[in-house]
XYZ file of C-alpha atoms in Angstrom:
654
model
C 0.855 36.209 46.428
C 3.678 38.556 45.594
C 4.113 39.216 49.296
C 4.416 35.526 49.956
C 6.791 35.027 46.950
C 9.166 37.766 48.542
C 9.066 35.870 51.636
C 10.322 32.856 50.005
C 12.884 34.531 48.287
C 14.052 36.502 51.535
C 14.273 33.057 53.101
C 16.944 32.006 50.650
C 18.810 35.293 50.258
C 19.191 35.458 54.345
C 20.923 32.042 54.317
C 23.377 33.424 51.700
C 24.219 36.388 53.646
C 26.826 36.517 56.397
C 27.206 39.165 59.230
C 29.315 40.143 61.963
C 26.788 41.000 64.322
C 23.596 39.351 65.209
C 20.895 42.160 65.786
C 18.198 42.175 68.669
C 15.510 42.012 65.972
C 16.863 38.959 64.746
C 16.220 37.164 67.901
C 13.050 39.038 68.432
C 11.432 38.343 65.164
C 8.681 35.492 65.090
C 9.078 32.495 62.974
C 8.724 32.887 59.295
C 7.491 29.258 58.691
C 6.199 26.958 61.098
C 5.657 23.846 59.386
C 5.277 22.179 55.833
C 3.180 19.147 55.143
C 2.770 17.242 51.706
C -0.741 16.068 50.289
C -1.522 12.637 50.191
C -0.988 12.672 46.330
C 2.302 14.159 46.716
C 1.379 17.031 44.318
C 0.959 19.921 46.817
C 2.523 21.379 49.814
C 0.774 23.403 52.770
C 2.586 25.629 54.968
C 2.080 28.117 57.532
C 4.126 31.522 57.646
C 3.983 34.721 59.183
C 2.290 37.710 57.427
C 3.829 40.702 59.353
C 1.801 43.244 57.281
C -1.543 42.123 58.716
C -0.341 40.841 62.107
C -1.497 37.293 61.614
C -0.324 33.566 60.449
C -1.693 32.343 57.191
C -1.763 28.924 55.688
C -0.692 28.625 51.976
C -0.872 25.674 49.349
C 1.847 25.558 46.631
C 1.841 23.103 43.639
C 5.204 21.188 43.642
C 5.423 20.832 39.940
C 5.213 24.763 38.992
C 6.235 26.203 42.579
C 3.184 28.328 42.015
C 0.953 29.470 45.401
C -2.482 28.250 44.724
C -4.015 29.963 47.730
C -3.466 31.698 51.093
C -5.754 31.357 53.937
C -6.051 33.836 56.418
C -6.307 33.217 60.213
C -9.766 35.154 60.398
C -8.435 38.759 61.451
C -5.571 40.527 62.910
C -3.945 39.059 66.146
C -4.854 35.386 65.387
C -2.615 32.437 64.248
C -2.982 29.080 62.623
C -1.823 26.804 65.200
C -2.541 23.458 63.418
C -3.658 22.032 60.356
C -3.900 18.713 58.064
C -4.958 17.344 54.808
C -8.497 16.344 54.767
C -8.021 15.120 51.239
C -5.980 15.716 48.025
C -8.234 18.883 47.589
C -9.222 20.147 50.950
C -7.449 21.295 54.199
C -8.830 21.671 57.800
C -6.960 24.059 60.245
C -7.332 25.549 63.659
C -6.974 29.355 64.195
C -7.155 31.040 67.463
C -6.015 34.470 69.123
C -2.455 35.169 69.404
C -1.535 35.653 72.989
C 1.183 35.793 75.219
C 3.707 32.834 74.622
C 3.019 31.391 78.080
C -0.297 32.833 78.582
C -3.394 30.943 79.919
C -6.249 33.242 78.752
C -9.324 31.995 76.167
C -7.850 31.680 72.627
C -11.254 31.450 71.130
C -10.038 28.659 68.592
C -11.994 27.762 65.336
C -11.916 24.823 63.203
C -12.134 26.033 59.404
C -11.685 24.159 56.099
C -10.978 25.285 52.337
C -10.133 23.870 49.146
C -6.506 24.324 47.982
C -7.950 26.723 45.405
C -9.417 28.965 48.215
C -12.880 28.113 47.489
C -15.408 26.630 49.838
C -14.163 27.939 53.049
C -16.189 27.057 55.865
C -16.063 27.297 59.652
C -16.887 23.762 61.025
C -16.666 24.175 64.861
C -16.368 26.585 67.392
C -14.775 25.278 70.252
C -17.045 27.094 72.579
C -19.481 24.208 72.029
C -16.807 21.240 72.808
C -13.401 20.528 72.501
C -12.274 18.569 69.376
C -9.313 16.646 68.578
C -8.407 15.446 64.905
C -7.732 11.809 64.867
C -7.637 11.019 61.250
C -8.387 12.249 57.691
C -9.938 8.950 56.522
C -7.964 8.696 53.333
C -10.858 6.625 51.735
C -13.583 9.235 52.196
C -12.606 12.740 51.073
C -15.656 14.408 52.644
C -14.867 13.173 56.371
C -12.592 13.165 59.067
C -12.515 11.340 62.466
C -12.409 13.307 65.659
C -12.539 12.879 69.255
C -15.169 15.239 70.816
C -15.070 16.195 74.488
C -18.091 17.659 75.898
C -19.274 18.553 79.484
C -22.138 16.175 79.270
C -19.710 13.342 79.120
C -17.772 14.786 82.038
C -15.031 15.671 79.543
C -14.499 12.385 78.134
C -13.840 11.387 74.536
C -16.395 10.500 71.966
C -15.495 9.295 68.481
C -17.426 11.221 65.645
C -17.079 11.588 61.882
C -17.097 15.050 60.801
C -18.141 16.453 57.153
C -15.374 18.757 56.255
C -17.941 20.803 54.315
C -20.751 21.338 56.778
C -19.169 20.538 60.118
C -21.878 18.057 61.055
C -21.064 15.200 63.357
C -22.214 11.885 63.625
C -21.413 9.669 66.568
C -19.442 6.643 66.225
C -20.283 3.883 68.764
C -17.996 0.860 69.998
C -15.692 3.018 72.255
C -14.906 1.295 75.622
C -16.911 1.877 78.806
C -14.869 3.322 82.001
C -13.788 0.773 84.203
C -13.404 3.113 87.379
C -15.612 5.216 89.676
C -18.548 7.143 88.599
C -16.040 9.991 87.984
C -13.870 7.875 85.489
C -13.877 9.128 81.884
C -12.085 7.755 78.709
C -9.519 10.357 78.097
C -8.213 9.458 74.818
C -8.858 6.725 71.891
C -5.990 5.361 69.714
C -6.438 4.405 66.251
C -4.620 1.786 64.438
C -3.003 2.163 61.034
C -6.302 1.408 59.441
C -8.154 3.883 61.387
C -9.791 1.422 63.793
C -10.198 2.369 67.419
C -8.013 -0.358 69.230
C -6.669 1.219 72.416
C -8.054 3.761 74.963
C -6.811 5.530 77.872
C -8.844 6.019 81.049
C -8.494 8.586 83.793
C -10.322 8.097 87.153
C -10.103 10.931 89.708
C -11.708 8.630 92.347
C -12.248 11.296 95.065
C -11.955 14.668 93.198
C -11.044 16.401 96.188
C -7.847 14.107 96.544
C -5.291 14.780 93.799
C -3.031 11.736 95.373
C -5.739 8.729 94.293
C -6.039 9.355 90.962
C -6.033 6.175 88.622
C -5.331 5.606 84.877
C -6.202 2.474 83.019
C -5.354 1.164 79.418
C -7.992 -0.556 77.441
C -7.291 -2.673 74.262
C -9.634 -4.165 71.610
C -9.209 -7.536 70.082
C -11.944 -9.201 67.702
C -14.280 -6.173 68.509
C -14.184 -6.689 72.069
C -12.662 -4.381 74.555
C -10.394 -5.567 77.563
C -8.757 -4.112 80.188
C -5.103 -4.247 80.212
C -3.778 -5.916 83.564
C -0.418 -4.588 84.491
C 1.412 -6.577 86.982
C 2.923 -4.192 89.771
C 5.132 -5.012 92.915
C 4.039 -1.755 94.695
C 1.110 -0.119 96.363
C 1.218 3.162 94.197
C -0.629 2.870 90.547
C 1.751 2.841 88.016
C 2.045 5.552 85.024
C 0.857 4.571 81.581
C 0.670 6.105 78.191
C 0.029 4.984 74.405
C 2.401 5.259 71.697
C 1.026 3.431 68.725
C 0.906 0.158 66.655
C 3.185 -1.824 64.534
C 2.451 -2.092 60.534
C 0.169 -5.002 60.644
C -1.596 -3.974 63.886
C -0.803 -7.301 65.618
C 1.058 -5.177 68.270
C 0.465 -2.256 70.471
C 3.183 0.013 72.061
C 2.725 1.716 75.357
C 4.913 3.354 77.986
C 4.760 2.466 81.522
C 6.578 2.208 84.919
C 4.503 -0.866 86.129
C 7.705 -2.956 86.423
C 9.596 -1.057 88.816
C 9.174 -1.146 92.450
C 9.001 2.798 92.628
C 7.530 5.729 90.630
C 10.513 5.627 88.099
C 10.990 6.562 84.519
C 8.825 5.395 81.870
C 9.836 2.569 79.877
C 8.812 1.190 76.190
C 6.491 -1.980 76.168
C 4.825 -4.038 73.816
C 1.537 -5.931 73.870
C 0.863 -8.793 71.598
C -2.996 -8.623 70.449
C -2.649 -12.367 69.483
C -1.101 -13.847 72.863
C -2.041 -10.835 75.112
C 1.278 -11.148 76.678
C 3.220 -7.852 77.623
C 7.134 -7.375 76.626
C 9.650 -4.985 77.900
C 11.246 -3.309 75.250
C 13.655 -0.417 76.314
C 14.198 2.116 79.237
C 16.618 4.688 79.602
C 17.749 4.691 83.355
C 17.281 8.577 83.968
C 14.760 9.812 81.439
C 11.328 9.122 80.284
C 10.085 7.818 76.695
C 8.787 11.088 75.221
C 7.233 9.757 71.978
C 7.147 7.890 68.849
C 8.884 7.949 65.393
C 6.192 6.641 62.844
C 6.498 5.348 59.105
C 4.632 6.440 56.213
C 1.522 4.252 57.270
C 1.573 5.394 60.984
C 3.518 2.644 62.048
C 5.888 3.007 65.123
C 9.456 2.218 64.269
C 11.222 4.034 67.224
C 10.704 5.780 70.520
C 12.188 8.840 71.166
C 13.993 9.983 74.342
C 16.530 12.739 75.550
C 19.166 12.201 78.065
C 21.096 15.488 77.139
C 20.982 15.054 73.566
C 18.107 13.506 71.327
C 18.308 9.932 70.826
C 16.013 6.838 69.420
C 15.340 3.247 70.314
C 14.589 1.709 67.076
C 12.283 -1.139 67.224
C 13.417 -4.307 65.143
C 9.928 -5.482 64.174
C 9.621 -7.293 60.877
C 8.608 -4.740 58.015
C 10.416 -2.105 59.994
C 13.620 -2.249 58.433
C 13.331 0.140 55.532
C 12.000 2.928 57.444
C 14.557 2.551 60.253
C 17.432 2.635 57.611
C 15.371 5.684 56.311
C 15.438 7.550 59.514
C 19.179 6.495 60.152
C 20.324 7.753 56.774
C 18.688 11.004 57.650
C 20.216 11.283 60.544
C 23.562 10.702 59.065
C 23.024 13.224 56.327
C 22.207 15.926 58.825
C 24.926 15.464 61.226
C 24.569 17.164 64.823
C 20.821 17.841 63.866
C 17.739 16.392 65.032
C 15.147 14.843 62.342
C 11.537 15.184 62.548
C 9.503 13.827 59.684
C 6.376 15.949 59.659
C 4.295 14.235 56.777
C 4.333 11.580 53.907
C 2.760 11.315 50.745
C 0.246 8.469 50.929
C 2.468 5.925 48.817
C 5.517 7.007 51.207
C 7.686 8.149 48.220
C 7.899 11.759 49.546
C 8.203 13.356 53.089
C 8.673 16.498 54.742
C 11.297 17.166 56.977
C 12.213 19.597 59.833
C 15.693 19.753 60.562
C 16.904 21.623 63.878
C 19.663 21.769 66.535
C 20.893 23.765 69.296
C 22.046 26.288 66.893
C 19.539 26.017 64.299
C 15.638 26.954 64.868
C 14.524 24.682 62.150
C 14.960 24.018 58.318
C 12.355 22.450 56.285
C 12.988 20.154 53.312
C 10.983 17.835 50.826
C 12.808 14.468 50.516
C 12.144 12.623 47.200
C 12.641 8.867 48.382
C 12.597 7.560 44.636
C 15.772 9.956 43.749
C 17.080 9.905 47.252
C 17.297 13.476 47.259
C 16.315 16.478 49.635
C 15.155 19.996 48.310
C 15.278 22.939 50.688
C 11.719 24.491 51.275
C 12.390 27.238 53.939
C 13.616 28.123 57.324
C 11.688 28.900 60.505
C 13.844 31.887 61.251
C 15.810 32.689 58.187
C 17.679 35.691 59.708
C 19.425 33.281 62.363
C 22.438 31.740 60.834
C 23.420 28.612 62.675
C 27.219 29.179 62.260
C 26.965 32.424 64.131
C 24.945 30.776 67.186
C 26.385 29.236 70.323
C 26.621 25.427 71.260
C 24.570 24.263 73.942
C 26.447 21.434 75.981
C 24.398 19.272 78.528
C 25.681 18.363 81.811
C 24.717 16.488 84.900
C 25.286 17.240 88.475
C 24.563 15.970 91.972
C 22.244 17.997 94.404
C 23.366 18.492 97.971
C 20.947 15.632 99.058
C 22.110 13.409 96.241
C 19.655 13.740 93.577
C 20.933 13.466 90.176
C 19.841 16.269 87.767
C 20.230 17.318 84.072
C 20.864 20.668 82.656
C 22.440 22.703 79.710
C 24.899 25.303 79.273
C 24.793 27.654 76.286
C 28.343 28.548 75.517
C 29.424 31.920 74.018
C 30.824 31.179 70.464
C 34.580 31.871 70.514
C 34.912 32.124 74.245
C 36.947 29.812 76.499
C 34.621 27.973 79.150
C 36.383 29.755 81.672
C 35.537 32.540 84.410
C 32.706 33.798 82.143
C 30.013 36.023 83.185
C 26.706 33.690 84.035
C 23.399 34.063 83.868
C 21.227 31.265 85.284
C 17.950 30.992 83.463
C 15.169 28.449 84.957
C 12.302 27.438 83.078
C 8.601 28.252 83.736
C 5.932 25.713 84.788
C 7.461 24.411 87.028
C 6.030 20.952 87.542
C 6.200 18.582 84.462
C 8.168 21.363 82.120
C 11.716 20.892 81.354
C 14.408 22.599 78.956
C 15.505 20.881 76.029
C 18.527 20.556 73.799
C 17.249 23.067 71.309
C 17.524 26.650 69.753
C 16.440 29.193 72.568
C 16.044 32.547 71.604
C 16.892 34.234 74.957
C 19.598 31.927 75.921
C 21.137 32.490 72.202
C 20.690 36.205 72.570
C 22.609 36.302 76.036
C 25.371 33.903 74.683
C 25.855 36.109 71.551
C 26.640 39.038 73.812
C 29.262 37.065 75.706
C 27.190 35.508 78.581
C 27.393 31.814 79.693
C 23.654 30.682 80.175
C 22.917 27.844 82.508
C 19.744 26.028 82.405
C 18.760 23.353 84.911
C 16.011 20.674 85.171
C 15.442 20.932 88.939
C 13.315 18.661 90.903
C 9.559 18.720 89.857
C 10.723 18.909 86.081
C 9.189 16.628 83.640
C 10.777 13.852 81.693
C 12.507 12.171 84.447
C 9.814 10.132 85.973
C 7.196 10.499 88.388
C 9.453 10.206 91.356
C 11.775 13.125 90.126
C 8.372 15.105 89.826
C 7.075 14.252 93.365
C 10.550 15.415 94.804
C 9.187 18.781 93.719
C 6.123 18.479 96.209
C 6.070 21.118 98.771
C 9.400 22.508 97.588
C 8.316 25.417 95.595
C 10.970 28.210 96.494
C 12.755 25.560 98.881
C 14.589 22.552 97.430
C 13.666 23.525 94.109
C 15.378 26.528 94.813
C 18.303 24.979 96.398
C 18.907 23.163 93.103
C 19.388 26.179 91.391
C 21.915 27.484 93.935
C 23.659 24.219 93.564
C 23.865 24.592 89.807
C 25.336 28.051 90.134
C 27.889 26.993 92.869
C 28.772 24.012 90.407
C 29.374 26.184 87.574
C 31.661 28.561 89.801
C 33.526 25.582 91.219
C 34.067 24.136 87.970
C 35.813 27.506 86.941
C 33.224 27.895 84.129
C 31.697 31.102 85.680
C 33.298 34.085 87.385
C 31.695 34.097 90.948
C 31.827 38.007 91.056
C 29.586 38.315 87.682
C 26.412 36.177 88.125
C 22.801 37.131 87.370
C 19.717 34.983 87.208
C 16.891 35.519 85.051
C 13.530 33.770 84.265
C 9.903 34.067 83.132
C 6.914 32.855 84.963
C 8.091 30.406 87.575
C 11.556 31.347 86.214
C 10.597 34.924 87.189
C 9.696 33.848 90.701
C 12.807 31.887 91.148
C 14.898 34.636 89.801
C 13.705 36.820 92.820
C 13.618 33.962 95.238
C 17.169 33.582 94.430
C 18.295 36.772 95.258
C 16.369 37.039 98.944
C 17.547 33.578 99.640
C 20.986 33.724 98.490
C 21.634 37.576 98.693
C 25.527 37.115 98.420
C 25.474 34.802 95.355
C 23.937 36.969 92.599
C 24.892 40.477 91.262
C 21.654 41.082 89.608
C 18.102 39.574 88.776
C 15.780 40.032 86.182
C 12.335 38.495 87.027
C 10.031 38.460 84.125
C 6.188 37.669 84.733
C 6.970 36.448 88.119
C 4.961 35.346 91.092
C 5.940 37.397 94.093
C 3.019 37.106 96.508
C 1.715 33.799 96.273
C -2.037 34.442 97.746
C -2.458 37.427 95.541
C -1.461 35.184 92.672
C -4.055 32.549 93.608
C -6.856 34.882 94.018
C -6.078 36.982 90.786
C -4.953 34.560 88.286
C -6.751 32.367 85.721
C -5.374 29.229 86.725
C -7.909 28.182 89.137
C -10.589 30.757 88.528
C -13.410 27.723 88.016
C -12.193 25.665 90.719
C -10.971 27.129 93.675
C -10.880 24.078 95.858
C -8.420 22.391 93.210
C -6.443 25.567 93.523
C -6.231 25.260 97.189
C -5.192 21.567 96.759
C -2.507 22.259 94.292
C -1.207 25.258 96.732
C -0.860 22.764 99.554
C 1.012 20.219 97.034
C 3.608 22.925 95.902
C 4.112 24.629 99.538
C 3.311 21.823 101.714
C 0.666 24.128 103.361
C -1.512 26.995 102.328
C -1.616 28.537 105.579
C -0.436 32.595 105.907
C 2.759 31.654 107.596
C 3.958 29.258 104.796
C 2.663 31.383 102.106
C 4.434 34.398 103.277
C 7.722 32.396 103.586
C 7.461 31.376 100.209
C 6.441 34.750 98.783
C 9.927 36.537 98.003
C 8.241 39.965 98.031
C 8.109 39.633 101.925
C 11.903 39.274 102.012
C 13.092 42.324 99.839
C 14.911 43.738 103.012
C 17.456 40.934 102.311
C 18.026 42.090 98.783
C 21.726 43.249 97.672
C 21.355 42.422 93.978
C 20.290 44.867 91.235
C 17.038 44.259 90.158
C 14.995 44.634 86.849
C 11.263 43.846 86.755
C 9.694 43.027 83.643
C 5.820 42.214 83.170
C 2.992 42.702 80.691
C -0.262 44.609 81.907
C -2.561 42.109 80.029
C -0.959 39.044 81.775
C -3.898 36.880 83.032
C -1.590 33.951 83.989
C 0.424 35.635 86.311
C -1.414 39.216 86.717
C 0.742 42.403 86.830
C -0.777 43.042 90.477
C 2.298 40.756 91.431
C 4.760 43.382 90.371
C 2.860 46.194 91.501
C 2.752 44.456 95.178
C 6.640 43.851 94.937
C 6.986 47.454 93.809
C 5.319 48.616 97.400
C 7.652 46.301 99.342
C 10.818 47.424 97.359
C 9.892 51.093 97.911
C 9.160 50.305 101.833
C 12.588 48.850 102.082
C 14.054 51.442 100.255
C 15.336 49.240 97.561
C 16.129 50.552 93.950
C 14.915 48.714 91.010
C 14.329 49.256 87.315
C 11.323 48.085 85.475
C 9.791 47.867 82.016
C 5.777 47.205 81.678
C 4.390 46.706 78.350
C 0.496 46.198 77.149
C 1.316 42.399 76.309
C 0.646 39.046 77.915
C 2.529 36.428 79.517
C 5.928 36.663 77.681
C 6.224 39.493 75.322
C 4.647 38.701 71.841
C 4.918 42.064 69.910
C 8.319 42.285 68.269
C 9.110 45.770 69.124
C 8.585 44.997 72.898
C 10.966 42.235 72.401
C 13.516 44.460 70.846
C 12.896 47.242 73.591
C 13.373 44.344 76.377
C 16.352 42.746 74.985
C 18.171 46.194 74.643
C 17.237 47.106 78.131
C 18.312 43.467 79.462
C 21.634 43.770 78.007
C 22.448 47.160 78.953
C 21.435 45.894 82.733
C 23.662 43.213 82.546
C 26.504 44.820 80.942
C 26.420 47.484 83.825
C 26.236 44.920 86.650
C 28.212 41.812 85.317
C 29.697 42.697 82.061
C 33.294 43.089 80.902
């Protein structure tokens, strides 16, 4: 307990200190605190923290009145972390711990569901996920011995079944009354949504139709009125099936909110809709012209009060529903109090009188507060990364640009603090994924590391990225290494033509797909970049498909995906898009980074690339460590950052 108290004191002391130089260790450190949640009765706070002495995350419980730590749960051994937790009752918590892997890795994390009382007693493993996947749906406030879970088992074709779980024994009892699939024999109920009274009222069905054809997948939405399940009929003016997803319910459960693009004549962005259970009519509420609705803001009873979206900066559409005014005003007042920050309410006491907040921004990795709504006051609890001082961090500025074929794209620049946005050395930093993934307006450790050392960092949500509608994602079809790469080229040239970047000092760096793009960039556009730092990248696509974990258990699906991303899976196309075969064109300096335990992008990619570089007589530097897909060990991160900065300084520095 003394060690935990020292972390809390250190957090406060870090806030008070000031420093001229941000150390590499500060950027490499793991988050000290990851979340805070208040108990239903408002008397205790549960929070996760990093115990670097034992190389594991822990979950602690603090009594608010005395500020005393009541207990601290470990994560069942070194190298494991607590990834989620929730209050099952005022006296008991449930938590999921798993093996800590590379931050982008796909290897089996061996998760376990564990429960324990707030005094540390009656700890018990409830579920091992090798048996079946589970999703916690509700703590069932009126029943301190049970929680409601969704169970996914192969005998149900991976569909969800509702179960009541005993939080002391782990025993399950099936709950009947879920909807039956409407589609083909392959169709399953993928998720079930509970209203504010914990009654199953909506369900999402996924139907692959033909499992060998990824283009005919269909989604359905079911809703329940008077104990009868009905299929939501969405009027559509196009042949393709619309996208649809669940958001939540209003306070009195007479309305259900969902996102969809059924009203468009194309596969555009997701808008917000309302289904009135009484009239069974659908009403359009809101859509941003460029970006999807990403999620919901909920009040203390679980009612939806706003929808969240991000067109450059985080923003909200408030649902002006009777009974929402108080919670909307509360959310708006928090945003006004923490200007230029984004607010996440992570938990409420059951009576709504107290709430835990996460406050974050482009310069702030995250601060946590407890808010007393009766006294209208916020008390600081801790910081995710107390060694990072927001005033020393760089500003992230969103931008839009038009690609060579007319496609509108969003991106952001991390601008070095104290530097004029003119003729700066540039590092282009593409995201991984790549499909369905996006860079957001937030604090990014590598972008901030580079900006802190004088480099302008450019991140682009190129075609295929998520959050901009299905059509935008589909524009990435067959464009892996082609138009997706051209988008990065266009963004680089845009920064140069705007006068922001010095054309003689441009480098590209990325991880995973970003690592692929970093190498593809310097063989496709050899005169544009002075250097490249590919990290955990794919360099020979067929080798990647044969060795990686991604489609190990479904090779046919892997080949379909390969065709989707390249347009063809024949040998000629694979070689055309595999940058290792084109290093004879390389002019830029090259620094390779990879983890030897990476199962998502095996290090054999880097070994193959080395062979090709040697054959072509091309020099390179490298850093390989015994780690996963994206270095997890702090000492490895520090070494990487040090070598990266020296490499950049040598090739594009002052």
